[in-house]
Short mmCIF file of C-alpha atoms in Angstrom, two decimals:
data_model
loop_
_atom_site.label_atom_id
_atom_site.label_comp_id
_atom_site.label_asym_id
_atom_site.label_seq_id
_atom_site.Cartn_x
_atom_site.Cartn_y
_atom_site.Cartn_z
CA UNK A 1 144.61 114.45 143.61
CA UNK A 2 146.61 112.17 141.10
CA UNK A 3 145.81 112.61 137.51
CA UNK A 4 144.27 109.37 135.99
CA UNK A 5 146.75 107.56 133.93
CA UNK A 6 145.99 107.63 130.30
CA UNK A 7 148.36 105.93 127.79
CA UNK A 8 147.49 108.39 125.09
CA UNK A 9 150.99 108.56 124.27
CA UNK A 10 150.78 105.13 122.71
CA UNK A 11 148.43 106.63 119.96
CA UNK A 12 149.63 107.02 116.55
CA UNK A 13 152.71 105.01 117.28
CA UNK A 14 155.32 103.95 114.82
CA UNK A 15 154.96 100.42 113.34
CA UNK A 16 157.53 98.85 115.58
CA UNK A 17 155.61 99.98 118.75
CA UNK A 18 152.32 98.67 117.24
CA UNK A 19 154.01 95.44 116.39
CA UNK A 20 155.14 95.12 120.04
CA UNK A 21 151.70 96.01 121.20
CA UNK A 22 149.99 93.51 118.99
CA UNK A 23 152.55 90.82 119.66
CA UNK A 24 152.46 91.17 123.46
CA UNK A 25 148.90 92.11 124.25
CA UNK A 26 145.55 90.69 122.84
CA UNK A 27 143.44 93.62 121.49
CA UNK A 28 139.99 91.89 121.63
CA UNK A 29 138.57 88.52 123.08
CA UNK A 30 137.27 85.53 121.19
CA UNK A 31 133.69 86.82 121.32
CA UNK A 32 134.64 90.23 119.85
CA UNK A 33 136.71 88.45 117.14
CA UNK A 34 133.98 86.20 116.14
CA UNK A 35 131.58 89.18 115.86
CA UNK A 36 133.88 90.98 113.45
CA UNK A 37 134.45 87.83 111.31
CA UNK A 38 130.65 87.43 110.98
CA UNK A 39 130.40 90.97 109.90
CA UNK A 40 133.15 90.48 107.31
CA UNK A 41 131.42 87.47 106.02
CA UNK A 42 128.19 89.57 105.28
CA UNK A 43 126.48 88.32 108.31
CA UNK A 44 125.67 91.88 109.00
CA UNK A 45 122.29 91.40 110.53
CA UNK A 46 123.56 89.27 113.39
CA UNK A 47 126.37 91.62 113.95
CA UNK A 48 124.11 94.65 114.37
CA UNK A 49 121.77 92.74 116.79
CA UNK A 50 124.80 91.94 118.90
CA UNK A 51 126.28 95.46 118.62
CA UNK A 52 122.89 96.99 119.77
CA UNK A 53 122.73 94.45 122.62
CA UNK A 54 126.47 95.47 123.56
CA UNK A 55 125.55 99.11 123.47
CA UNK A 56 122.26 99.12 125.29
CA UNK A 57 122.63 101.84 127.80
CA UNK A 58 121.01 100.84 130.98
CA UNK A 59 118.76 103.68 132.27
CA UNK A 60 117.97 104.14 135.72
CA UNK A 61 114.94 106.14 136.31
CA UNK A 62 115.30 108.51 139.21
CA UNK A 63 113.40 107.40 142.36
CA UNK A 64 111.36 110.70 142.70
CA UNK A 65 110.10 110.03 139.11
CA UNK A 66 108.93 106.50 140.13
CA UNK A 67 107.33 107.84 143.31
CA UNK A 68 105.50 110.48 141.24
CA UNK A 69 104.34 108.17 138.55
CA UNK A 70 102.88 105.90 141.30
CA UNK A 71 101.29 108.68 143.14
CA UNK A 72 99.77 109.92 139.78
CA UNK A 73 98.60 106.44 138.89
CA UNK A 74 96.86 106.11 142.41
CA UNK A 75 95.23 109.55 142.10
CA UNK A 76 93.73 108.53 138.70
CA UNK A 77 92.58 105.10 140.04
CA UNK A 78 91.11 106.74 143.16
CA UNK A 79 89.40 109.53 141.07
CA UNK A 80 88.02 106.90 138.66
CA UNK A 81 86.70 104.84 141.66
CA UNK A 82 85.23 107.82 143.40
CA UNK A 83 83.47 109.21 140.30
CA UNK A 84 82.20 105.49 139.55
CA UNK A 85 80.78 105.10 142.92
CA UNK A 86 79.25 108.58 142.97
CA UNK A 87 77.65 107.89 139.42
CA UNK A 88 76.46 104.38 140.65
CA UNK A 89 74.83 105.86 143.87
CA UNK A 90 73.25 108.70 141.69
CA UNK A 91 71.98 105.87 139.39
CA UNK A 92 70.60 103.97 142.39
CA UNK A 93 68.92 107.03 143.80
CA UNK A 94 67.23 107.89 140.39
CA UNK A 95 66.26 104.29 140.14
CA UNK A 96 64.63 104.36 143.67
CA UNK A 97 62.78 107.56 142.65
CA UNK A 98 61.53 105.93 139.55
CA UNK A 99 60.38 103.06 141.51
CA UNK A 100 58.61 105.20 144.05
CA UNK A 101 57.03 107.23 141.20
CA UNK A 102 55.89 103.95 139.47
CA UNK A 103 54.56 102.53 142.89
CA UNK A 104 52.68 105.82 143.40
CA UNK A 105 51.42 105.72 139.92
CA UNK A 106 50.20 102.11 140.34
CA UNK A 107 48.63 103.23 143.70
CA UNK A 108 46.79 106.00 142.11
CA UNK A 109 45.80 103.64 139.18
CA UNK A 110 44.38 101.23 141.90
CA UNK A 111 42.47 104.16 143.46
CA UNK A 112 40.75 104.84 140.28
CA UNK A 113 39.43 101.33 140.25
CA UNK A 114 37.37 102.27 143.38
CA UNK A 115 33.98 101.79 141.83
CA UNK A 116 30.90 103.86 142.13
CA UNK A 117 27.90 101.67 142.78
CA UNK A 118 24.78 102.41 140.65
CA UNK A 119 21.75 102.13 142.79
CA UNK A 120 18.46 103.96 142.89
CA UNK A 121 20.22 106.70 144.84
CA UNK A 122 22.78 107.46 142.04
CA UNK A 123 21.85 110.43 140.00
CA UNK A 124 25.22 111.33 138.29
CA UNK A 125 26.25 111.07 134.54
CA UNK A 126 26.79 107.56 133.11
CA UNK A 127 29.07 107.47 130.03
CA UNK A 128 28.53 111.19 129.46
CA UNK A 129 24.73 110.87 129.46
CA UNK A 130 23.31 113.25 131.81
CA UNK A 131 19.61 112.39 131.55
CA UNK A 132 18.81 108.77 131.89
CA UNK A 133 16.57 106.43 133.62
CA UNK A 134 16.64 102.71 134.48
CA UNK A 135 13.96 100.24 133.38
CA UNK A 136 14.07 97.20 135.65
CA UNK A 137 12.29 93.90 135.10
CA UNK A 138 12.19 90.98 137.54
CA UNK A 139 13.49 87.74 135.83
CA UNK A 140 11.22 84.78 136.95
CA UNK A 141 13.32 82.20 135.48
CA UNK A 142 16.32 82.74 137.62
CA UNK A 143 14.59 83.95 140.72
CA UNK A 144 15.82 87.16 142.69
CA UNK A 145 17.31 88.63 139.64
CA UNK A 146 16.76 91.76 137.70
CA UNK A 147 17.12 92.80 134.09
CA UNK A 148 18.26 96.47 134.06
CA UNK A 149 18.30 98.60 130.96
CA UNK A 150 19.79 102.07 130.94
CA UNK A 151 17.87 104.42 128.83
CA UNK A 152 18.86 107.82 127.41
CA UNK A 153 16.15 110.34 128.13
CA UNK A 154 17.08 112.63 125.29
CA UNK A 155 17.17 109.93 122.61
CA UNK A 156 14.80 107.45 124.17
CA UNK A 157 17.39 104.53 123.35
CA UNK A 158 18.83 102.00 125.51
CA UNK A 159 22.55 102.53 125.90
CA UNK A 160 23.54 99.78 128.32
CA UNK A 161 22.15 96.66 129.81
CA UNK A 162 22.91 94.76 133.08
CA UNK A 163 21.72 91.84 135.14
CA UNK A 164 21.94 91.59 138.71
CA UNK A 165 20.61 90.32 142.05
CA UNK A 166 17.83 92.33 143.67
CA UNK A 167 19.75 93.26 146.70
CA UNK A 168 22.90 94.27 144.71
CA UNK A 169 23.90 97.51 142.83
CA UNK A 170 22.77 97.58 139.12
CA UNK A 171 26.23 98.20 137.77
CA UNK A 172 29.46 100.03 138.82
CA UNK A 173 31.31 102.98 137.40
CA UNK A 174 35.09 103.07 137.39
CA UNK A 175 37.80 104.63 135.33
CA UNK A 176 39.47 101.28 134.25
CA UNK A 177 41.81 102.81 131.77
CA UNK A 178 42.64 105.85 133.51
CA UNK A 179 41.40 108.20 130.79
CA UNK A 180 39.52 110.41 133.19
CA UNK A 181 36.08 109.04 132.09
CA UNK A 182 34.27 106.31 134.10
CA UNK A 183 33.40 102.97 132.35
CA UNK A 184 30.25 101.26 133.08
CA UNK A 185 30.77 97.60 134.35
CA UNK A 186 27.71 95.37 133.99
CA UNK A 187 26.93 91.81 135.03
CA UNK A 188 25.57 89.40 132.60
CA UNK A 189 24.16 86.29 134.40
CA UNK A 190 21.81 84.79 131.80
CA UNK A 191 23.20 84.64 128.41
CA UNK A 192 25.80 82.02 127.34
CA UNK A 193 29.04 83.66 126.53
CA UNK A 194 32.24 81.93 125.83
CA UNK A 195 30.72 78.61 126.32
CA UNK A 196 29.67 78.92 129.82
CA UNK A 197 27.04 80.91 131.75
CA UNK A 198 27.18 83.27 134.58
CA UNK A 199 30.59 84.08 134.12
CA UNK A 200 31.02 87.31 132.30
CA UNK A 201 30.78 91.04 132.45
CA UNK A 202 30.19 93.79 129.93
CA UNK A 203 32.06 96.99 130.02
CA UNK A 204 30.67 100.03 128.33
CA UNK A 205 33.09 102.85 127.54
CA UNK A 206 32.83 106.33 125.94
CA UNK A 207 34.98 107.09 122.83
CA UNK A 208 34.33 110.47 121.53
CA UNK A 209 30.48 110.49 121.40
CA UNK A 210 30.11 106.80 120.75
CA UNK A 211 29.36 104.20 123.56
CA UNK A 212 31.40 100.98 122.88
CA UNK A 213 30.66 97.52 124.51
CA UNK A 214 33.39 95.09 125.55
CA UNK A 215 32.69 91.58 126.75
CA UNK A 216 34.87 89.97 129.27
CA UNK A 217 34.65 86.52 130.50
CA UNK A 218 36.59 84.06 132.52
CA UNK A 219 37.66 81.13 130.44
CA UNK A 220 38.94 79.16 133.64
CA UNK B 1 151.83 82.81 106.34
CA UNK B 2 152.95 83.59 102.81
CA UNK B 3 150.77 84.72 99.89
CA UNK B 4 151.65 81.63 98.02
CA UNK B 5 150.28 79.66 100.74
CA UNK B 6 147.20 81.61 101.07
CA UNK B 7 146.50 81.26 97.33
CA UNK B 8 146.98 77.54 97.62
CA UNK B 9 144.36 77.25 100.40
CA UNK B 10 142.12 79.66 98.72
CA UNK B 11 141.82 77.33 95.65
CA UNK B 12 140.73 74.30 97.93
CA UNK B 13 138.69 76.17 100.73
CA UNK B 14 138.09 79.73 100.43
CA UNK B 15 136.39 80.04 103.79
CA UNK B 16 139.07 78.23 105.59
CA UNK B 17 141.76 80.42 103.82
CA UNK B 18 139.95 83.71 105.00
CA UNK B 19 139.47 82.33 108.46
CA UNK B 20 143.27 81.32 108.71
CA UNK B 21 144.37 84.89 107.59
CA UNK B 22 141.73 86.39 109.94
CA UNK B 23 142.84 84.48 113.01
CA UNK B 24 146.65 85.11 112.44
CA UNK B 25 146.35 88.93 111.76
CA UNK B 26 143.31 90.13 113.55
CA UNK B 27 145.30 91.20 116.58
CA UNK B 28 147.60 93.11 114.46
CA UNK B 29 145.06 94.76 112.31
CA UNK B 30 142.96 95.56 115.18
CA UNK B 31 145.93 97.19 117.13
CA UNK B 32 146.78 99.44 113.98
CA UNK B 33 143.13 100.51 113.68
CA UNK B 34 142.81 101.12 117.22
CA UNK B 35 146.01 102.96 117.64
CA UNK B 36 144.93 105.34 114.93
CA UNK B 37 141.25 105.87 115.80
CA UNK B 38 141.51 105.74 119.64
CA UNK B 39 140.81 109.35 120.34
CA UNK B 40 138.37 110.22 117.46
CA UNK B 41 136.25 107.01 117.02
CA UNK B 42 134.08 104.62 119.01
CA UNK B 43 134.74 100.88 119.57
CA UNK B 44 132.26 100.37 116.80
CA UNK B 45 134.09 102.57 114.48
CA UNK B 46 137.22 100.53 115.07
CA UNK B 47 135.15 97.15 114.42
CA UNK B 48 133.93 98.58 111.14
CA UNK B 49 137.35 99.73 110.06
CA UNK B 50 138.75 96.31 110.80
CA UNK B 51 136.15 94.60 108.93
CA UNK B 52 136.69 96.90 106.08
CA UNK B 53 140.42 96.22 106.12
CA UNK B 54 139.83 92.44 105.98
CA UNK B 55 137.24 92.78 103.19
CA UNK B 56 139.82 94.72 101.19
CA UNK B 57 142.51 92.29 101.86
CA UNK B 58 140.37 89.31 100.85
CA UNK B 59 138.95 91.20 97.80
CA UNK B 60 142.52 92.09 96.79
CA UNK B 61 143.86 88.63 97.10
CA UNK B 62 140.98 87.03 95.21
CA UNK B 63 140.73 89.49 92.36
CA UNK B 64 144.21 91.02 91.69
CA UNK B 65 147.56 89.24 91.23
CA UNK B 66 149.76 90.12 94.12
CA UNK B 67 153.49 90.15 93.16
CA UNK B 68 154.86 90.42 96.71
CA UNK B 69 154.86 87.18 98.75
CA UNK B 70 154.83 89.16 102.07
CA UNK B 71 151.37 89.04 103.25
CA UNK B 72 152.12 90.79 106.54
CA UNK B 73 153.55 93.62 104.80
CA UNK B 74 150.52 93.97 102.46
CA UNK B 75 148.17 93.68 105.40
CA UNK B 76 149.62 96.45 107.44
CA UNK B 77 149.89 98.74 104.46
CA UNK B 78 146.05 98.25 103.74
CA UNK B 79 145.38 98.52 107.55
CA UNK B 80 147.38 101.70 107.96
CA UNK B 81 145.72 103.34 104.86
CA UNK B 82 142.22 102.39 105.70
CA UNK B 83 142.77 103.53 109.37
CA UNK B 84 144.03 106.90 108.07
CA UNK B 85 140.99 107.21 105.86
CA UNK B 86 138.81 106.39 108.75
CA UNK B 87 140.61 108.90 110.90
CA UNK B 88 140.17 111.78 108.36
CA UNK B 89 136.61 110.81 107.81
CA UNK B 90 135.74 110.83 111.57
CA UNK B 91 137.92 113.80 112.41
CA UNK B 92 137.19 115.76 109.26
CA UNK B 93 136.44 119.03 110.91
CA UNK B 94 139.17 118.88 113.56
CA UNK B 95 142.46 118.76 111.86
CA UNK B 96 142.12 118.92 108.18
CA UNK B 97 142.31 121.87 105.76
CA UNK B 98 141.15 121.87 102.17
CA UNK B 99 143.84 121.65 99.34
CA UNK B 100 141.92 124.28 97.50
CA UNK B 101 142.68 126.65 100.27
CA UNK B 102 145.18 129.44 99.00
CA UNK B 103 147.02 129.34 102.29
CA UNK B 104 147.68 125.57 101.97
CA UNK B 105 151.25 125.95 100.71
CA UNK B 106 152.22 128.28 103.50
CA UNK B 107 150.52 126.34 106.20
CA UNK B 108 153.24 124.81 108.48
CA UNK B 109 153.32 120.94 109.07
CA UNK B 110 152.51 119.82 112.54
CA UNK B 111 155.20 117.21 112.25
CA UNK B 112 158.29 117.78 114.39
CA UNK B 113 160.95 115.12 113.56
CA UNK B 114 162.88 115.48 116.78
CA UNK B 115 159.84 115.58 118.93
CA UNK B 116 158.55 112.72 117.07
CA UNK B 117 161.65 110.63 117.67
CA UNK B 118 161.74 111.54 121.36
CA UNK B 119 158.06 110.31 121.68
CA UNK B 120 159.00 107.07 119.93
CA UNK B 121 161.73 106.62 122.44
CA UNK B 122 159.45 107.37 125.28
CA UNK B 123 156.83 104.90 123.95
CA UNK B 124 159.34 102.03 123.83
CA UNK B 125 160.68 102.87 127.34
CA UNK B 126 157.04 102.83 128.48
CA UNK B 127 156.27 99.53 126.85
CA UNK B 128 159.32 98.14 128.69
CA UNK B 129 158.22 99.51 131.81
CA UNK B 130 154.77 98.10 131.49
CA UNK B 131 156.21 94.79 130.61
CA UNK B 132 158.49 94.82 133.53
CA UNK B 133 155.38 94.70 135.80
CA UNK B 134 154.90 91.07 134.65
CA UNK B 135 151.71 89.24 133.96
CA UNK B 136 148.85 89.71 134.38
CA UNK B 137 149.59 93.31 135.73
CA UNK B 138 151.03 94.51 132.31
CA UNK B 139 147.94 93.11 130.54
CA UNK B 140 145.70 94.72 133.19
CA UNK B 141 147.31 98.01 132.75
CA UNK B 142 147.25 97.98 128.91
CA UNK B 143 143.62 96.72 128.81
CA UNK B 144 142.45 99.42 131.33
CA UNK B 145 144.45 102.42 130.43
CA UNK B 146 144.96 101.91 126.75
CA UNK B 147 142.01 99.85 125.47
CA UNK B 148 139.76 101.42 128.18
CA UNK B 149 138.13 98.35 129.23
CA UNK B 150 136.57 97.80 132.58
CA UNK B 151 137.29 95.10 135.11
CA UNK B 152 134.53 92.64 133.91
CA UNK B 153 135.88 92.99 130.32
CA UNK B 154 139.40 92.41 131.39
CA UNK B 155 138.44 89.22 133.23
CA UNK B 156 138.15 87.73 129.67
CA UNK B 157 141.73 88.40 129.12
CA UNK B 158 143.29 87.17 132.41
CA UNK B 159 141.97 84.42 134.60
CA UNK B 160 140.91 86.73 137.59
CA UNK B 161 137.86 87.96 139.00
CA UNK B 162 136.69 91.64 138.41
CA UNK B 163 137.28 92.42 142.10
CA UNK B 164 140.79 90.97 141.97
CA UNK B 165 141.57 92.77 138.77
CA UNK B 166 140.51 96.12 140.48
CA UNK B 167 142.98 95.28 143.32
CA UNK B 168 145.76 94.15 141.14
CA UNK B 169 145.14 97.22 138.81
CA UNK B 170 145.58 99.67 141.84
CA UNK B 171 148.78 98.06 142.94
CA UNK B 172 150.20 97.88 139.34
CA UNK B 173 149.39 101.42 138.76
CA UNK B 174 151.25 102.58 141.79
CA UNK B 175 154.21 100.49 140.86
CA UNK B 176 154.24 101.98 137.20
CA UNK B 177 153.98 105.38 138.53
CA UNK B 178 157.07 104.84 140.55
CA UNK B 179 158.74 103.26 137.72
CA UNK B 180 157.86 106.28 135.36
CA UNK B 181 159.15 108.78 138.02
CA UNK B 182 162.32 106.81 138.43
CA UNK B 183 162.88 107.26 134.61
CA UNK B 184 161.78 110.98 134.51
CA UNK B 185 158.77 110.20 132.33
CA UNK B 186 155.62 112.22 132.70
CA UNK B 187 152.48 111.12 130.89
#
């Protein structure tokens, strides 16, 4: 193999050779000459910008690195997608469980509303009162209606009052607020309440040892 | 250009005076600097050296009275000295020894006068052989094997495409090798 030609011998030449070289051959082109002149006239900033551009080394990334980077990127994206979808499905599942739970809770709440009709046959507790009796009176003014008083046998006092048709239950027991104790729901057909008649009910509830009375009516 | 002419121009238009000197002597100064720094400096070092040479020249002509009217002689002196300074700065640890060294006096000089004379003769012969290749081959050979330029850069000096330059360069090199062999020159 032939050795590559190198005109190193022309280095450090005597002035005659240098003059011959400079006389016969251009050492640099116009752009390079302009660059040096700008540098001389203190336009150094522009010179360095050009010098940096001129000296930019083009870096070729190896193909295997590109492939590896792409594979790693894809793996990360796939991982994020999988985890995201997994998390989303878990979230959906827990949501559906919550919904089922809430439905069953509401179902159970509905069940508590199944009222217990108080008739002559009923002999259980009413609002925590074990010994009680009913005092009925027929209301002549409205015909076929009864005024019903619930009386505590131990104290002798009336603790609830209801009005009803003769062939209907006197009142109903139901755990409306789901607190484990039945409330007493009574009808009021005679009195004027909220501006109209025959449209309201009275609910008696037990709070501690006190029986409270709540009036409900339909404004519509 | 003479010093007096430059001084005259400097009085009317400083920028134009500097530009005239620069355009006239850039190739000469660059050749001197490159010739000295070819092995130890980069192209940027040569550029820096050349700009420093011109700065020194402009500064000297502006601030100091120059007795000699030979502007070329002054420029070559400044260029040679500045290039030598750059060479020693860039190759400090390669070929220099300290003057404080006790063995400095006994240290033999590298300069061999007869060898140097032979080399100079060989250089002139080489230059003639390269010149005998004719244009643009001689320019291609010098730009490629002396200035180290690639085909694309050389296309700025001769009106040929880079591909054509590569073809001509190969042919010119073969021819030059044959000429060197005929003249018993081995490089």
